[in-house]
mmCIF file of C-alpha atoms in Angstrom:
data_model
loop_
_atom_site.group_PDB
_atom_site.id
_atom_site.type_symbol
_atom_site.label_atom_id
_atom_site.label_comp_id
_atom_site.label_asym_id
_atom_site.label_seq_id
_atom_site.Cartn_x
_atom_site.Cartn_y
_atom_site.Cartn_z
ATOM 1 C CA UNK Y 1 12.606 114.346 47.196
ATOM 2 C CA UNK Y 2 11.001 117.432 48.591
ATOM 3 C CA UNK Y 3 7.364 117.026 47.883
ATOM 4 C CA UNK Y 4 6.587 120.477 49.322
ATOM 5 C CA UNK Y 5 7.795 121.953 45.941
ATOM 6 C CA UNK Y 6 4.628 120.649 44.218
ATOM 7 C CA UNK Y 7 2.207 121.850 46.463
ATOM 8 C CA UNK Y 8 0.402 125.190 47.566
ATOM 9 C CA UNK Y 9 -0.821 125.611 51.197
ATOM 10 C CA UNK Y 10 -4.428 125.728 52.305
ATOM 11 C CA UNK Y 11 -5.888 128.830 53.635
ATOM 12 C CA UNK Y 12 -5.693 129.175 57.590
ATOM 13 C CA UNK Y 13 -9.374 129.934 57.651
ATOM 14 C CA UNK Y 14 -11.149 127.513 57.684
ATOM 15 C CA UNK Y 15 -8.667 124.615 57.625
ATOM 16 C CA UNK Y 16 -6.414 125.786 60.683
ATOM 17 C CA UNK Y 17 -9.233 125.951 62.997
ATOM 18 C CA UNK Y 18 -10.984 122.489 63.586
ATOM 19 C CA UNK Y 19 -14.854 123.187 64.382
ATOM 20 C CA UNK Y 20 -15.000 120.225 66.943
ATOM 21 C CA UNK Y 21 -12.274 118.380 68.871
ATOM 22 C CA UNK Y 22 -13.790 114.986 67.604
ATOM 23 C CA UNK Y 23 -14.219 116.031 63.939
ATOM 24 C CA UNK Y 24 -11.983 114.910 61.238
ATOM 25 C CA UNK Y 25 -10.447 118.220 61.073
ATOM 26 C CA UNK Y 26 -8.959 117.562 64.250
ATOM 27 C CA UNK Y 27 -7.241 114.475 63.285
ATOM 28 C CA UNK Y 28 -5.670 115.457 60.103
ATOM 29 C CA UNK Y 29 -2.263 117.426 59.772
ATOM 30 C CA UNK Y 30 -2.978 119.894 56.877
ATOM 31 C CA UNK Y 31 -0.449 122.014 54.989
ATOM 32 C CA UNK Y 32 -1.357 125.484 56.257
ATOM 33 C CA UNK Y 33 1.975 126.909 57.622
ATOM 34 C CA UNK Y 34 4.509 124.188 57.220
ATOM 35 C CA UNK Y 35 4.447 121.094 54.855
ATOM 36 C CA UNK Y 36 3.569 117.945 57.062
ATOM 37 C CA UNK Y 37 5.803 115.042 57.595
ATOM 38 C CA UNK Y 38 4.075 112.756 54.947
ATOM 39 C CA UNK Y 39 6.353 109.860 55.706
ATOM 40 C CA UNK Y 40 4.533 109.158 59.346
ATOM 41 C CA UNK Y 41 1.133 109.201 57.700
ATOM 42 C CA UNK Y 42 -0.976 106.219 56.424
ATOM 43 C CA UNK Y 43 -3.304 108.417 54.169
ATOM 44 C CA UNK Y 44 -2.550 111.602 52.222
ATOM 45 C CA UNK Y 45 -5.054 113.991 50.657
ATOM 46 C CA UNK Y 46 -4.176 115.684 47.687
ATOM 47 C CA UNK Y 47 -6.202 118.460 46.079
ATOM 48 C CA UNK Y 48 -6.268 118.618 42.226
ATOM 49 C CA UNK Y 49 -7.442 122.134 41.127
ATOM 50 C CA UNK Y 50 -7.075 121.346 37.360
ATOM 51 C CA UNK Y 51 -9.836 121.681 34.838
ATOM 52 C CA UNK Y 52 -8.097 122.377 31.435
ATOM 53 C CA UNK Y 53 -9.080 118.873 30.317
ATOM 54 C CA UNK Y 54 -12.621 119.642 30.523
ATOM 55 C CA UNK Y 55 -14.914 121.741 28.456
ATOM 56 C CA UNK Y 56 -15.260 125.607 29.212
ATOM 57 C CA UNK Y 57 -12.474 125.646 31.980
ATOM 58 C CA UNK Y 58 -12.421 129.516 32.126
ATOM 59 C CA UNK Y 59 -15.975 129.409 33.769
ATOM 60 C CA UNK Y 60 -14.541 127.403 36.844
ATOM 61 C CA UNK Y 61 -13.639 128.688 40.367
ATOM 62 C CA UNK Y 62 -10.995 125.847 40.929
ATOM 63 C CA UNK Y 63 -12.118 125.656 44.443
ATOM 64 C CA UNK Y 64 -13.517 122.153 44.171
ATOM 65 C CA UNK Y 65 -10.953 120.517 46.389
ATOM 66 C CA UNK Y 66 -11.258 122.863 49.149
ATOM 67 C CA UNK Y 67 -15.212 122.803 49.067
ATOM 68 C CA UNK Y 68 -14.714 119.063 49.616
ATOM 69 C CA UNK Y 69 -12.373 119.348 52.311
ATOM 70 C CA UNK Y 70 -14.641 121.934 54.198
ATOM 71 C CA UNK Y 71 -17.341 119.133 54.469
ATOM 72 C CA UNK Y 72 -15.038 116.486 55.047
ATOM 73 C CA UNK Y 73 -13.292 118.250 57.924
ATOM 74 C CA UNK Y 74 -16.685 118.844 59.709
ATOM 75 C CA UNK Y 75 -17.549 115.281 59.830
ATOM 76 C CA UNK Y 76 -16.977 113.051 63.015
ATOM 77 C CA UNK Y 77 -13.897 111.017 63.042
ATOM 78 C CA UNK Y 78 -14.593 107.337 62.481
ATOM 79 C CA UNK Y 79 -12.747 104.303 64.133
ATOM 80 C CA UNK Y 80 -8.979 103.563 63.659
ATOM 81 C CA UNK Y 81 -5.592 105.727 64.160
ATOM 82 C CA UNK Y 82 -6.609 108.196 61.289
ATOM 83 C CA UNK Y 83 -2.990 109.035 60.554
ATOM 84 C CA UNK Y 84 -4.142 111.228 57.550
ATOM 85 C CA UNK Y 85 -2.200 114.325 56.335
ATOM 86 C CA UNK Y 86 -3.538 116.867 53.927
ATOM 87 C CA UNK Y 87 -0.766 117.940 51.318
ATOM 88 C CA UNK Y 88 -2.755 120.773 49.894
ATOM 89 C CA UNK Y 89 -3.278 121.475 46.440
ATOM 90 C CA UNK Y 90 -1.160 120.268 43.534
ATOM 91 C CA UNK Y 91 0.399 123.100 41.718
ATOM 92 C CA UNK Y 92 -0.813 122.955 38.085
ATOM 93 C CA UNK Y 93 1.913 122.656 35.356
ATOM 94 C CA UNK Y 94 2.619 125.238 32.506
ATOM 95 C CA UNK Y 95 0.566 123.059 30.182
ATOM 96 C CA UNK Y 96 -1.653 120.232 30.880
ATOM 97 C CA UNK Y 97 0.602 117.498 30.215
ATOM 98 C CA UNK Y 98 2.877 118.963 32.667
ATOM 99 C CA UNK Y 99 0.278 118.377 35.472
ATOM 100 C CA UNK Y 100 -0.082 114.951 34.318
ATOM 101 C CA UNK Y 101 3.662 114.236 34.735
ATOM 102 C CA UNK Y 102 3.801 116.079 38.220
ATOM 103 C CA UNK Y 103 0.858 113.921 39.413
ATOM 104 C CA UNK Y 104 2.654 110.908 38.039
ATOM 105 C CA UNK Y 105 5.908 111.789 39.991
ATOM 106 C CA UNK Y 106 3.869 112.452 43.347
ATOM 107 C CA UNK Y 107 2.009 109.072 42.719
ATOM 108 C CA UNK Y 108 5.054 107.202 42.117
ATOM 109 C CA UNK Y 109 6.776 108.641 45.409
ATOM 110 C CA UNK Y 110 3.801 108.028 47.828
ATOM 111 C CA UNK Y 111 3.003 104.406 46.236
ATOM 112 C CA UNK Y 112 6.629 103.338 46.599
ATOM 113 C CA UNK Y 113 6.511 104.660 50.235
ATOM 114 C CA UNK Y 114 3.420 102.474 51.253
ATOM 115 C CA UNK Y 115 1.216 105.511 51.657
ATOM 116 C CA UNK Y 116 -2.411 105.664 50.449
ATOM 117 C CA UNK Y 117 -3.055 108.922 48.530
ATOM 118 C CA UNK Y 118 -6.664 109.899 47.860
ATOM 119 C CA UNK Y 119 -7.215 112.645 45.291
ATOM 120 C CA UNK Y 120 -9.771 115.462 45.049
ATOM 121 C CA UNK Y 121 -10.177 116.485 41.504
ATOM 122 C CA UNK Y 122 -10.345 118.256 39.178
ATOM 123 C CA UNK Y 123 -11.528 117.133 35.809
ATOM 124 C CA UNK Y 124 -11.615 113.255 35.207
ATOM 125 C CA UNK Y 125 -8.844 113.114 32.576
ATOM 126 C CA UNK Y 126 -6.445 113.440 35.746
ATOM 127 C CA UNK Y 127 -7.026 109.673 35.895
ATOM 128 C CA UNK Y 128 -4.124 109.523 33.334
ATOM 129 C CA UNK Y 129 -1.785 111.258 35.462
ATOM 130 C CA UNK Y 130 -2.814 108.823 38.290
ATOM 131 C CA UNK Y 131 -2.340 105.788 36.210
ATOM 132 C CA UNK Y 132 1.113 106.923 34.906
ATOM 133 C CA UNK Y 133 2.238 106.874 38.553
ATOM 134 C CA UNK Y 134 2.415 103.092 38.264
ATOM 135 C CA UNK Y 135 4.587 102.965 35.175
ATOM 136 C CA UNK Y 136 7.666 102.375 37.293
ATOM 137 C CA UNK Y 137 6.315 99.220 39.072
ATOM 138 C CA UNK Y 138 7.546 95.842 37.896
ATOM 139 C CA UNK Y 139 4.039 94.543 37.675
ATOM 140 C CA UNK Y 140 0.920 95.024 35.777
ATOM 141 C CA UNK Y 141 -1.987 96.619 37.689
ATOM 142 C CA UNK Y 142 -5.836 96.594 37.943
ATOM 143 C CA UNK Y 143 -7.846 99.875 37.178
ATOM 144 C CA UNK Y 144 -11.415 100.279 38.223
ATOM 145 C CA UNK Y 145 -13.402 103.373 36.955
ATOM 146 C CA UNK Y 146 -16.790 104.503 38.052
ATOM 147 C CA UNK Y 147 -18.519 106.628 35.679
ATOM 148 C CA UNK Y 148 -21.890 107.228 33.675
ATOM 149 C CA UNK Y 149 -20.086 106.650 30.355
ATOM 150 C CA UNK Y 150 -16.970 105.335 28.965
ATOM 151 C CA UNK Y 151 -14.384 108.228 28.147
ATOM 152 C CA UNK Y 152 -13.331 106.360 25.120
ATOM 153 C CA UNK Y 153 -13.843 109.611 22.521
ATOM 154 C CA UNK Y 154 -11.507 109.439 19.445
ATOM 155 C CA UNK Y 155 -12.784 112.557 17.610
ATOM 156 C CA UNK Y 156 -9.950 115.297 17.269
ATOM 157 C CA UNK Y 157 -12.012 117.859 18.582
ATOM 158 C CA UNK Y 158 -12.826 115.802 22.029
ATOM 159 C CA UNK Y 159 -11.851 117.119 25.223
ATOM 160 C CA UNK Y 160 -9.302 115.172 27.377
ATOM 161 C CA UNK Y 161 -11.896 114.495 29.965
ATOM 162 C CA UNK Y 162 -13.872 112.411 27.462
ATOM 163 C CA UNK Y 163 -10.912 110.573 25.729
ATOM 164 C CA UNK Y 164 -8.522 109.967 28.659
ATOM 165 C CA UNK Y 165 -9.601 106.276 28.909
ATOM 166 C CA UNK Y 166 -8.708 105.484 25.418
ATOM 167 C CA UNK Y 167 -5.386 107.099 25.879
ATOM 168 C CA UNK Y 168 -4.812 104.655 29.002
ATOM 169 C CA UNK Y 169 -5.783 101.597 27.232
ATOM 170 C CA UNK Y 170 -3.362 102.422 24.269
ATOM 171 C CA UNK Y 171 -0.563 103.481 26.537
ATOM 172 C CA UNK Y 172 2.875 101.916 25.758
ATOM 173 C CA UNK Y 173 4.630 100.277 27.454
ATOM 174 C CA UNK Y 174 1.447 98.387 28.644
ATOM 175 C CA UNK Y 175 1.295 97.531 32.226
ATOM 176 C CA UNK Y 176 -2.633 97.407 32.775
ATOM 177 C CA UNK Y 177 -3.666 93.704 33.352
ATOM 178 C CA UNK Y 178 -7.222 94.304 34.471
ATOM 179 C CA UNK Y 179 -9.832 96.900 33.672
ATOM 180 C CA UNK Y 180 -13.429 97.035 35.153
ATOM 181 C CA UNK Y 181 -15.941 99.820 34.323
ATOM 182 C CA UNK Y 182 -18.850 100.336 36.887
ATOM 183 C CA UNK Y 183 -22.011 102.531 36.440
ATOM 184 C CA UNK Y 184 -22.166 103.041 32.842
ATOM 185 C CA UNK Y 185 -25.544 103.809 31.407
ATOM 186 C CA UNK Y 186 -26.356 102.162 27.856
ATOM 187 C CA UNK Y 187 -28.110 105.379 26.380
ATOM 188 C CA UNK Y 188 -24.810 107.104 26.817
ATOM 189 C CA UNK Y 189 -22.543 104.578 25.652
ATOM 190 C CA UNK Y 190 -21.851 103.368 22.094
ATOM 191 C CA UNK Y 191 -22.503 99.719 21.510
ATOM 192 C CA UNK Y 192 -19.353 99.246 19.504
ATOM 193 C CA UNK Y 193 -17.198 100.681 22.535
ATOM 194 C CA UNK Y 194 -18.768 98.112 24.893
ATOM 195 C CA UNK Y 195 -18.253 95.103 22.317
ATOM 196 C CA UNK Y 196 -14.657 96.421 21.967
ATOM 197 C CA UNK Y 197 -13.808 96.100 25.582
ATOM 198 C CA UNK Y 198 -15.802 92.849 26.155
ATOM 199 C CA UNK Y 199 -13.496 91.480 23.444
ATOM 200 C CA UNK Y 200 -10.532 92.289 25.690
ATOM 201 C CA UNK Y 201 -12.112 90.319 28.630
ATOM 202 C CA UNK Y 202 -12.738 93.313 30.581
ATOM 203 C CA UNK Y 203 -15.483 93.613 33.095
ATOM 204 C CA UNK Y 204 -18.502 96.023 32.486
ATOM 205 C CA UNK Y 205 -21.238 96.807 34.758
ATOM 206 C CA UNK Y 206 -24.358 98.802 33.940
ATOM 207 C CA UNK Y 207 -25.702 101.074 36.658
ATOM 208 C CA UNK Y 208 -28.844 98.882 36.638
ATOM 209 C CA UNK Y 209 -26.629 95.868 37.653
ATOM 210 C CA UNK Y 210 -25.063 97.916 40.526
ATOM 211 C CA UNK Y 211 -28.562 98.761 41.749
ATOM 212 C CA UNK Y 212 -29.862 95.066 41.906
ATOM 213 C CA UNK Y 213 -26.729 93.445 43.264
ATOM 214 C CA UNK Y 214 -24.275 95.690 44.491
ATOM 215 C CA UNK Y 215 -22.597 93.015 46.658
ATOM 216 C CA UNK Y 216 -21.337 91.674 43.315
ATOM 217 C CA UNK Y 217 -19.132 94.483 43.025
ATOM 218 C CA UNK Y 218 -17.116 93.874 46.160
ATOM 219 C CA UNK Y 219 -14.727 91.538 44.544
ATOM 220 C CA UNK Y 220 -14.490 93.975 41.684
ATOM 221 C CA UNK Y 221 -13.338 96.925 44.001
ATOM 222 C CA UNK Y 222 -11.168 94.508 45.967
ATOM 223 C CA UNK Y 223 -9.097 93.772 42.929
ATOM 224 C CA UNK Y 224 -7.949 96.963 42.086
ATOM 225 C CA UNK Y 225 -4.706 98.813 42.388
ATOM 226 C CA UNK Y 226 -6.129 102.139 41.520
ATOM 227 C CA UNK Y 227 -9.682 103.401 41.335
ATOM 228 C CA UNK Y 228 -11.106 106.622 39.406
ATOM 229 C CA UNK Y 229 -14.451 107.867 40.681
ATOM 230 C CA UNK Y 230 -16.184 110.352 38.423
ATOM 231 C CA UNK Y 231 -18.895 112.203 40.177
ATOM 232 C CA UNK Y 232 -20.789 111.973 37.011
ATOM 233 C CA UNK Y 233 -21.876 108.481 38.056
ATOM 234 C CA UNK Y 234 -23.940 109.632 40.671
ATOM 235 C CA UNK Y 235 -27.548 110.905 39.957
ATOM 236 C CA UNK Y 236 -28.318 114.478 40.115
ATOM 237 C CA UNK Y 237 -30.447 114.364 43.099
ATOM 238 C CA UNK Y 238 -27.564 113.677 45.260
ATOM 239 C CA UNK Y 239 -24.513 115.202 43.178
ATOM 240 C CA UNK Y 240 -25.883 118.297 41.343
ATOM 241 C CA UNK Y 241 -22.502 119.872 41.200
ATOM 242 C CA UNK Y 242 -21.430 118.234 37.923
ATOM 243 C CA UNK Y 243 -21.178 119.216 34.158
ATOM 244 C CA UNK Y 244 -23.087 116.059 32.975
ATOM 245 C CA UNK Y 245 -25.824 116.153 35.576
ATOM 246 C CA UNK Y 246 -28.262 113.187 34.809
ATOM 247 C CA UNK Y 247 -31.437 112.162 36.834
ATOM 248 C CA UNK Y 248 -30.240 108.724 36.834
ATOM 249 C CA UNK Y 249 -27.284 106.831 38.152
ATOM 250 C CA UNK Y 250 -25.780 105.539 41.641
ATOM 251 C CA UNK Y 251 -27.415 106.873 44.823
ATOM 252 C CA UNK Y 252 -25.263 108.787 47.280
ATOM 253 C CA UNK Y 253 -25.681 105.573 49.393
ATOM 254 C CA UNK Y 254 -24.346 103.285 46.660
ATOM 255 C CA UNK Y 255 -21.351 105.475 45.897
ATOM 256 C CA UNK Y 256 -20.380 105.360 49.487
ATOM 257 C CA UNK Y 257 -20.868 101.846 49.586
ATOM 258 C CA UNK Y 258 -18.400 101.270 46.714
ATOM 259 C CA UNK Y 259 -16.085 103.407 48.429
ATOM 260 C CA UNK Y 260 -16.269 101.468 51.781
ATOM 261 C CA UNK Y 261 -15.482 98.297 49.432
ATOM 262 C CA UNK Y 262 -12.416 100.060 47.962
ATOM 263 C CA UNK Y 263 -11.103 101.495 51.163
ATOM 264 C CA UNK Y 264 -10.977 97.542 52.507
ATOM 265 C CA UNK Y 265 -8.747 96.482 49.350
ATOM 266 C CA UNK Y 266 -5.281 95.826 50.646
ATOM 267 C CA UNK Y 267 -4.133 95.940 47.248
ATOM 268 C CA UNK Y 268 -5.621 99.592 46.529
ATOM 269 C CA UNK Y 269 -2.884 102.195 46.515
ATOM 270 C CA UNK Y 270 -4.568 105.171 45.258
ATOM 271 C CA UNK Y 271 -8.221 106.464 44.867
ATOM 272 C CA UNK Y 272 -9.349 109.483 42.804
ATOM 273 C CA UNK Y 273 -12.627 111.429 42.991
ATOM 274 C CA UNK Y 274 -13.055 113.634 39.915
ATOM 275 C CA UNK Y 275 -15.499 115.774 38.101
ATOM 276 C CA UNK Y 276 -16.831 118.126 40.779
ATOM 277 C CA UNK Y 277 -17.942 121.549 39.793
ATOM 278 C CA UNK Y 278 -18.464 123.832 43.005
ATOM 279 C CA UNK Y 279 -20.124 126.558 40.716
ATOM 280 C CA UNK Y 280 -23.014 124.108 39.903
ATOM 281 C CA UNK Y 281 -23.293 122.636 43.406
ATOM 282 C CA UNK Y 282 -26.708 123.460 45.265
ATOM 283 C CA UNK Y 283 -26.339 124.010 48.935
ATOM 284 C CA UNK Y 284 -22.769 122.149 48.653
ATOM 285 C CA UNK Y 285 -24.594 118.896 48.495
ATOM 286 C CA UNK Y 286 -22.004 117.318 45.999
ATOM 287 C CA UNK Y 287 -19.261 118.307 48.309
ATOM 288 C CA UNK Y 288 -21.108 116.771 51.119
ATOM 289 C CA UNK Y 289 -21.500 113.719 49.141
ATOM 290 C CA UNK Y 290 -17.939 113.382 48.095
ATOM 291 C CA UNK Y 291 -16.636 114.242 51.485
ATOM 292 C CA UNK Y 292 -18.765 111.197 52.873
ATOM 293 C CA UNK Y 293 -17.527 108.938 50.177
ATOM 294 C CA UNK Y 294 -13.704 109.982 51.241
ATOM 295 C CA UNK Y 295 -14.800 109.341 54.834
ATOM 296 C CA UNK Y 296 -16.077 105.610 54.065
ATOM 297 C CA UNK Y 297 -12.817 105.152 51.759
ATOM 298 C CA UNK Y 298 -10.855 105.979 55.265
ATOM 299 C CA UNK Y 299 -13.056 103.810 57.352
ATOM 300 C CA UNK Y 300 -12.798 100.937 54.985
ATOM 301 C CA UNK Y 301 -8.849 101.391 54.957
ATOM 302 C CA UNK Y 302 -8.777 100.760 58.800
ATOM 303 C CA UNK Y 303 -10.843 97.489 58.356
ATOM 304 C CA UNK Y 304 -8.302 95.931 55.976
ATOM 305 C CA UNK Y 305 -7.400 92.472 56.546
ATOM 306 C CA UNK Y 306 -4.040 91.555 57.627
ATOM 307 C CA UNK Y 307 -1.363 89.925 55.040
ATOM 308 C CA UNK Y 308 -3.257 87.068 53.399
ATOM 309 C CA UNK Y 309 -1.728 83.574 53.521
ATOM 310 C CA UNK Y 310 -4.190 81.162 51.885
ATOM 311 C CA UNK Y 311 -2.363 78.175 53.272
ATOM 312 C CA UNK Y 312 -2.783 79.317 56.950
ATOM 313 C CA UNK Y 313 -5.861 78.601 59.277
ATOM 314 C CA UNK Y 314 -7.147 82.062 58.544
ATOM 315 C CA UNK Y 315 -8.912 80.844 55.659
ATOM 316 C CA UNK Y 316 -11.322 77.906 54.888
ATOM 317 C CA UNK Y 317 -10.655 75.830 51.817
ATOM 318 C CA UNK Y 318 -13.268 74.589 49.361
ATOM 319 C CA UNK Y 319 -12.631 72.177 46.493
ATOM 320 C CA UNK Y 320 -15.404 72.052 43.811
ATOM 321 C CA UNK Y 321 -15.346 69.138 41.073
ATOM 322 C CA UNK Y 322 -16.878 68.998 37.558
ATOM 323 C CA UNK Y 323 -18.485 65.673 36.501
ATOM 324 C CA UNK Y 324 -17.115 65.820 32.964
ATOM 325 C CA UNK Y 325 -13.596 67.354 34.137
ATOM 326 C CA UNK Y 326 -11.098 65.705 36.482
ATOM 327 C CA UNK Y 327 -9.762 69.349 37.550
ATOM 328 C CA UNK Y 328 -11.108 70.877 40.544
ATOM 329 C CA UNK Y 329 -11.875 74.562 41.243
ATOM 330 C CA UNK Y 330 -10.397 75.854 44.515
ATOM 331 C CA UNK Y 331 -12.098 78.500 46.700
ATOM 332 C CA UNK Y 332 -10.783 80.244 49.666
ATOM 333 C CA UNK Y 333 -13.222 81.985 52.540
ATOM 334 C CA UNK Y 334 -11.648 84.185 55.280
ATOM 335 C CA UNK Y 335 -12.642 83.128 58.532
ATOM 336 C CA UNK Y 336 -12.807 86.616 59.775
ATOM 337 C CA UNK Y 337 -14.970 88.266 57.009
ATOM 338 C CA UNK Y 338 -17.457 87.390 54.392
ATOM 339 C CA UNK Y 339 -14.961 87.388 51.488
ATOM 340 C CA UNK Y 340 -14.381 84.794 49.091
ATOM 341 C CA UNK Y 341 -11.265 84.248 46.544
ATOM 342 C CA UNK Y 342 -10.974 81.621 43.854
ATOM 343 C CA UNK Y 343 -8.020 80.177 42.271
ATOM 344 C CA UNK Y 344 -7.383 80.433 38.464
ATOM 345 C CA UNK Y 345 -5.044 78.321 36.572
ATOM 346 C CA UNK Y 346 -3.227 79.208 33.491
ATOM 347 C CA UNK Y 347 -4.392 76.418 31.040
ATOM 348 C CA UNK Y 348 -1.190 77.047 29.187
ATOM 349 C CA UNK Y 349 0.940 76.104 32.027
ATOM 350 C CA UNK Y 350 3.092 79.367 31.561
ATOM 351 C CA UNK Y 351 2.381 81.077 34.823
ATOM 352 C CA UNK Y 352 1.610 79.911 38.160
ATOM 353 C CA UNK Y 353 -2.199 79.842 39.221
ATOM 354 C CA UNK Y 354 -3.449 83.230 40.720
ATOM 355 C CA UNK Y 355 -5.838 83.575 43.493
ATOM 356 C CA UNK Y 356 -8.359 86.372 42.885
ATOM 357 C CA UNK Y 357 -11.435 87.907 44.575
ATOM 358 C CA UNK Y 358 -14.700 86.458 43.925
ATOM 359 C CA UNK Y 359 -18.137 86.388 45.377
ATOM 360 C CA UNK Y 360 -20.043 83.636 47.367
ATOM 361 C CA UNK Y 361 -22.305 83.425 44.311
ATOM 362 C CA UNK Y 362 -19.286 82.565 42.201
ATOM 363 C CA UNK Y 363 -18.828 79.541 44.567
ATOM 364 C CA UNK Y 364 -22.375 78.613 44.340
ATOM 365 C CA UNK Y 365 -22.288 78.696 40.517
ATOM 366 C CA UNK Y 366 -19.467 76.648 40.484
ATOM 367 C CA UNK Y 367 -21.131 74.208 43.299
ATOM 368 C CA UNK Y 368 -23.979 73.901 40.738
ATOM 369 C CA UNK Y 369 -21.566 72.486 37.688
ATOM 370 C CA UNK Y 370 -20.935 75.848 35.987
ATOM 371 C CA UNK Y 371 -17.816 77.686 35.540
ATOM 372 C CA UNK Y 372 -18.091 81.301 37.018
ATOM 373 C CA UNK Y 373 -17.920 84.115 34.364
ATOM 374 C CA UNK Y 374 -15.365 86.007 36.494
ATOM 375 C CA UNK Y 375 -13.250 82.753 36.301
ATOM 376 C CA UNK Y 376 -13.387 82.718 32.463
ATOM 377 C CA UNK Y 377 -12.630 86.434 32.233
ATOM 378 C CA UNK Y 378 -9.549 86.035 34.427
ATOM 379 C CA UNK Y 379 -8.580 82.864 32.765
ATOM 380 C CA UNK Y 380 -8.477 84.519 29.186
ATOM 381 C CA UNK Y 381 -6.412 87.483 30.489
ATOM 382 C CA UNK Y 382 -3.667 85.208 31.661
#
């Protein structure tokens, strides 16, 4: 399919003239005059200037994706090949639902072709279109959302931006296997919503947990097929350009760390950044924060491990036994990186064992004779 029919080109100034020969802009092929040959890329950037799912969309400039690009193109190129192409901005549909379906088709094509799309949004409800792009796959997927609250509103007057997560969880046919929510703040989230998600054996991490043990989030990001990052998860000091600005939240450094983890994930096939409001952005601070997060995502991508064969000599194998149970729990550690996995058995015997990401702390917990909570949650979903 000719993807160019879905996109509008970027303005020649400033995207047609890189400022520095070693800058990111010098290594990205943007859609300015002719549509780039995306099939030869590893990573593709897509702008989503769609805000109809947010409150008061008529007050917006719709320049969010381009403002992020301006800051990203000025950064210095990192390591790796940087085979990145910028497809420009997705043309919105006549109705918001049309935009979701258009985004679905684009994601489907790119993921099938083995490309890694990075989405520059747009309101957070566009996560729904990103998620729909996986409906055609003959497998279930894992979704990670980073946000200050859970967008599970069910009121009739609620905007799509505040209710899209509820729509994803209820989508039929269901192909969502795992869901993790990172960075929520308890005083912005209904306790009943948290309880309902916990009953479904989903993982929920408060912003305080991220502050205290951010390394424990690495296995969470490593298990995702798609990640949705709302800028509302970041505190106002580092990202003022958002509708729900809050003095509390992730720091810019923590946000970049999570993006670094996500980029390194071999399984991750799309990453979306949402909620940026340029008209509220003081001195382009939020655009700079988001551009740096994209930079770390791309850097992480170039640090991905080769195809994993847990029976090869690339991994160390650890077997942990329990005194009151004859079964043993198996762990694997990469010889090349500080990454751990554990084998989870289906106690019903209907499915083969799964090897899933875990942390060193999970191994220590098992070695102390306790079953890691991550193992329990995963086993419950099998």
